[in-house]
Short mmCIF file of C-alpha atoms in Angstrom, two decimals:
data_model
loop_
_atom_site.label_atom_id
_atom_site.label_comp_id
_atom_site.label_asym_id
_atom_site.label_seq_id
_atom_site.Cartn_x
_atom_site.Cartn_y
_atom_site.Cartn_z
CA MET M 12 2.42 -8.45 -24.45
CA ALA M 13 4.64 -9.45 -21.55
CA ALA M 14 3.06 -9.90 -18.16
CA LYS M 15 3.35 -6.95 -15.81
CA LYS M 16 5.25 -7.63 -12.62
CA ILE M 17 4.46 -6.08 -9.27
CA ILE M 18 6.25 -6.34 -5.96
CA ILE M 19 4.36 -5.61 -2.74
CA LEU M 20 5.93 -4.00 0.33
CA ALA M 21 4.14 -4.75 3.59
CA SER M 22 4.81 -4.40 7.32
CA GLY M 23 1.86 -5.99 9.05
CA GLY M 24 -1.08 -8.34 8.77
CA GLY M 25 -1.30 -8.06 5.03
CA SER M 26 -5.04 -7.93 4.33
CA ASN M 27 -4.56 -5.42 1.48
CA ALA M 28 -1.64 -7.47 0.14
CA GLU M 29 -3.85 -10.55 0.17
CA LYS M 30 -6.62 -8.77 -1.75
CA ILE M 31 -4.05 -7.78 -4.37
CA MET M 32 -2.64 -11.33 -4.61
CA GLU M 33 -6.15 -12.73 -4.91
CA TYR M 34 -7.19 -10.20 -7.57
CA PHE M 35 -4.19 -10.87 -9.81
CA GLN M 36 -3.90 -14.65 -9.39
CA SER M 37 -5.51 -15.31 -12.79
CA SER M 38 -4.39 -12.32 -14.79
CA SER M 39 -1.57 -11.00 -16.95
CA VAL M 40 -0.22 -9.21 -13.87
CA SER M 41 2.15 -11.23 -11.73
CA VAL M 42 2.69 -10.59 -8.04
CA HIS M 43 6.37 -11.45 -8.14
CA ALA M 44 7.06 -11.19 -4.41
CA VAL M 45 6.07 -9.62 -1.12
CA LEU M 46 8.82 -7.86 0.80
CA CYS M 47 8.34 -7.34 4.50
CA ASN M 48 10.41 -5.42 7.03
CA ARG M 49 9.03 -7.21 10.11
CA LYS M 50 9.84 -10.87 10.81
CA GLU M 51 6.67 -11.48 12.81
CA ALA M 52 4.18 -9.94 10.35
CA GLY M 53 1.05 -11.81 9.30
CA VAL M 54 1.66 -11.14 5.61
CA TYR M 55 3.99 -14.16 5.38
CA LYS M 56 1.10 -16.60 5.87
CA ARG M 57 -1.08 -14.71 3.42
CA ALA M 58 1.63 -14.82 0.72
CA ALA M 59 2.23 -18.53 1.33
CA LYS M 60 -1.48 -19.17 0.64
CA TYR M 61 -0.91 -17.88 -2.92
CA ASN M 62 2.55 -19.48 -3.33
CA ILE M 63 4.12 -16.05 -3.59
CA PRO M 64 7.57 -15.60 -2.04
CA CYS M 65 7.58 -13.35 0.99
CA VAL M 66 11.04 -12.04 1.73
CA TRP M 67 12.21 -10.40 4.94
CA LEU M 68 13.95 -7.17 4.17
CA ASP M 69 16.33 -5.63 6.68
CA ALA M 70 14.60 -2.29 7.26
CA SER M 71 17.78 -0.79 8.69
CA ASN M 72 19.55 -1.19 5.36
CA ASP M 73 17.97 0.65 2.38
CA VAL M 74 20.57 -0.89 0.06
CA HIS M 75 18.87 -4.30 0.42
CA LEU M 76 15.62 -2.90 -0.93
CA LEU M 77 17.33 -1.08 -3.78
CA ASP M 78 19.40 -4.15 -4.73
CA TYR M 79 16.32 -6.39 -4.71
CA LEU M 80 14.35 -4.02 -6.90
CA GLN M 81 17.23 -3.56 -9.34
CA MET M 82 17.57 -7.33 -9.61
CA HIS M 83 13.85 -8.06 -10.10
CA GLN M 84 12.77 -4.88 -11.95
CA PRO M 85 9.06 -4.60 -11.15
CA ASP M 86 6.71 -2.63 -13.35
CA LEU M 87 5.10 -1.35 -10.16
CA LEU M 88 6.02 -1.28 -6.48
CA VAL M 89 2.90 -1.47 -4.33
CA LEU M 90 2.90 -0.36 -0.69
CA ALA M 91 0.30 -2.24 1.33
CA GLY M 92 0.66 -1.16 4.92
CA TYR M 93 4.40 -0.57 4.60
CA LEU M 94 5.39 1.76 7.41
CA LYS M 95 8.89 2.81 6.42
CA LYS M 96 9.66 5.84 4.27
CA ILE M 97 10.77 4.93 0.75
CA PRO M 98 14.40 5.97 0.17
CA PRO M 99 15.11 8.56 -2.53
CA ALA M 100 17.22 6.04 -4.52
CA VAL M 101 14.17 3.75 -4.84
CA ILE M 102 11.97 6.67 -5.92
CA ASP M 103 14.61 7.55 -8.53
CA LEU M 104 14.76 3.93 -9.71
CA LEU M 105 10.97 3.66 -10.10
CA PRO M 106 9.65 7.13 -10.98
CA LYS M 107 5.84 7.19 -11.03
CA ARG M 108 5.91 3.42 -10.47
CA ILE M 109 5.37 3.30 -6.68
CA VAL M 110 1.81 3.42 -5.32
CA ASN M 111 0.57 3.64 -1.76
CA ILE M 112 -2.77 3.49 -0.03
CA HIS M 113 -3.62 5.82 2.84
CA PRO M 114 -6.61 5.38 5.21
CA ALA M 115 -7.91 8.95 4.90
CA LEU M 116 -8.90 11.51 2.29
CA LEU M 117 -5.57 13.18 1.63
CA PRO M 118 -4.38 15.84 2.13
CA LYS M 119 -6.30 15.56 5.42
CA PHE M 120 -4.77 13.31 8.09
CA GLY M 121 -1.57 12.55 6.20
CA GLY M 122 2.11 12.96 6.89
CA LYS M 123 4.73 11.46 9.20
CA GLY M 124 3.22 9.42 12.02
CA MET M 125 -0.25 9.33 10.43
CA TYR M 126 -0.95 5.67 9.77
CA GLY M 127 -3.36 2.98 10.92
CA MET M 128 -5.33 3.71 14.06
CA TYR M 129 -3.59 7.07 14.51
CA VAL M 130 -5.41 8.28 11.41
CA HIS M 131 -8.78 6.92 12.52
CA GLN M 132 -8.39 8.37 16.03
CA ALA M 133 -7.57 11.77 14.51
CA VAL M 134 -10.61 11.56 12.19
CA LYS M 135 -12.82 10.76 15.19
CA ALA M 136 -11.31 13.54 17.33
CA ALA M 137 -11.86 16.06 14.52
CA GLY M 138 -15.55 15.13 14.34
CA GLU M 139 -15.40 14.43 10.61
CA LYS M 140 -18.68 13.48 8.93
CA THR M 141 -16.90 11.53 6.19
CA THR M 142 -13.56 9.87 5.71
CA GLY M 143 -12.18 7.44 3.22
CA MET M 144 -9.08 6.23 1.50
CA THR M 145 -6.60 7.59 -0.99
CA ILE M 146 -4.44 5.74 -3.49
CA HIS M 147 -1.51 7.87 -4.58
CA LEU M 148 1.90 7.82 -6.18
CA VAL M 149 4.85 7.91 -3.81
CA ASN M 150 7.29 10.79 -3.88
CA GLU M 151 9.93 11.97 -1.41
CA HIS M 152 7.36 13.33 1.06
CA TYR M 153 4.94 11.30 3.19
CA ASP M 154 1.49 11.15 1.57
CA GLU M 155 2.09 13.99 -0.90
CA GLY M 156 2.36 12.15 -4.23
CA ALA M 157 -0.18 12.61 -7.02
CA ILE M 158 -3.60 11.23 -6.10
CA LEU M 159 -4.82 8.44 -8.36
CA PHE M 160 -8.11 7.62 -6.63
CA GLN M 161 -10.19 8.46 -3.56
CA ASP M 162 -13.43 7.08 -2.18
CA GLU M 163 -15.28 8.12 0.93
CA VAL M 164 -17.65 6.73 3.50
CA THR M 165 -20.15 8.50 5.73
CA LEU M 166 -19.47 8.42 9.45
CA SER M 167 -21.92 8.33 12.31
CA PRO M 168 -21.26 10.36 15.48
CA SER M 169 -21.37 7.06 17.37
CA ASP M 170 -18.59 5.46 15.27
CA THR M 171 -15.50 4.59 17.26
CA ALA M 172 -12.02 4.72 15.75
CA GLU M 173 -12.32 0.94 15.33
CA ASP M 174 -15.63 1.34 13.44
CA ILE M 175 -14.01 3.93 11.21
CA ALA M 176 -11.08 1.58 10.55
CA LYS M 177 -13.46 -1.21 9.45
CA LYS M 178 -15.35 1.09 7.09
CA VAL M 179 -12.15 2.41 5.51
CA LEU M 180 -10.63 -1.07 5.18
CA GLN M 181 -13.70 -2.21 3.23
CA LEU M 182 -13.08 0.61 0.75
CA GLU M 183 -9.39 -0.27 0.52
CA HIS M 184 -10.10 -3.92 -0.22
CA GLU M 185 -12.71 -2.99 -2.82
CA HIS M 186 -10.63 -0.46 -4.74
CA TYR M 187 -6.87 -0.99 -4.34
CA PRO M 188 -6.43 -4.01 -6.66
CA ARG M 189 -8.68 -2.49 -9.35
CA VAL M 190 -6.87 0.88 -9.26
CA ILE M 191 -3.51 -0.92 -9.51
CA ALA M 192 -4.73 -2.83 -12.57
CA LYS M 193 -6.04 0.35 -14.20
CA TYR M 194 -2.81 2.22 -13.50
CA LEU M 195 -0.69 -0.59 -14.95
CA ALA M 196 -2.88 -0.75 -18.06
CA SER M 197 -2.65 2.99 -18.70
CA ASN M 198 1.04 3.40 -17.83
CA GLY M 199 2.63 0.43 -19.49
#
């Protein structure tokens, strides 16, 4: 069986991208490349550590992303902190082959503008007793694709938004690579 190929899209520090690269470094799944839409992002150093090409992608030009994906034909496109909406042409190119991770239990705290600390601040402000993370397929709407996996963590009233972020990130690191592997195995 041919090795599965994934491409990661990232915009920031890249800790989830690194966990994915680490998880698949000795497997039949190849992290073909990391694409990043910010030149100063930390993900470049993380990709270099695993000898995986990290390519800057002009975020103002959706054609670049589409061309790259058509040329390299990944089995799965993995969003790991990618903050730009995926263009419809990319969704059409890779139906049910784009996954994202969201730092809350969708459908709560999802949608446009709900990412990173904005999510954790909203969870804190709402007085939630639990939160978590959601891994889902990407469709044309922010955070509305089919849910593949969720896990939750209990919150304390004294938790700050930063504490919540740390708890959720632990869940993300623990589950995202494993869920990707399972999805590839069952949809290949």
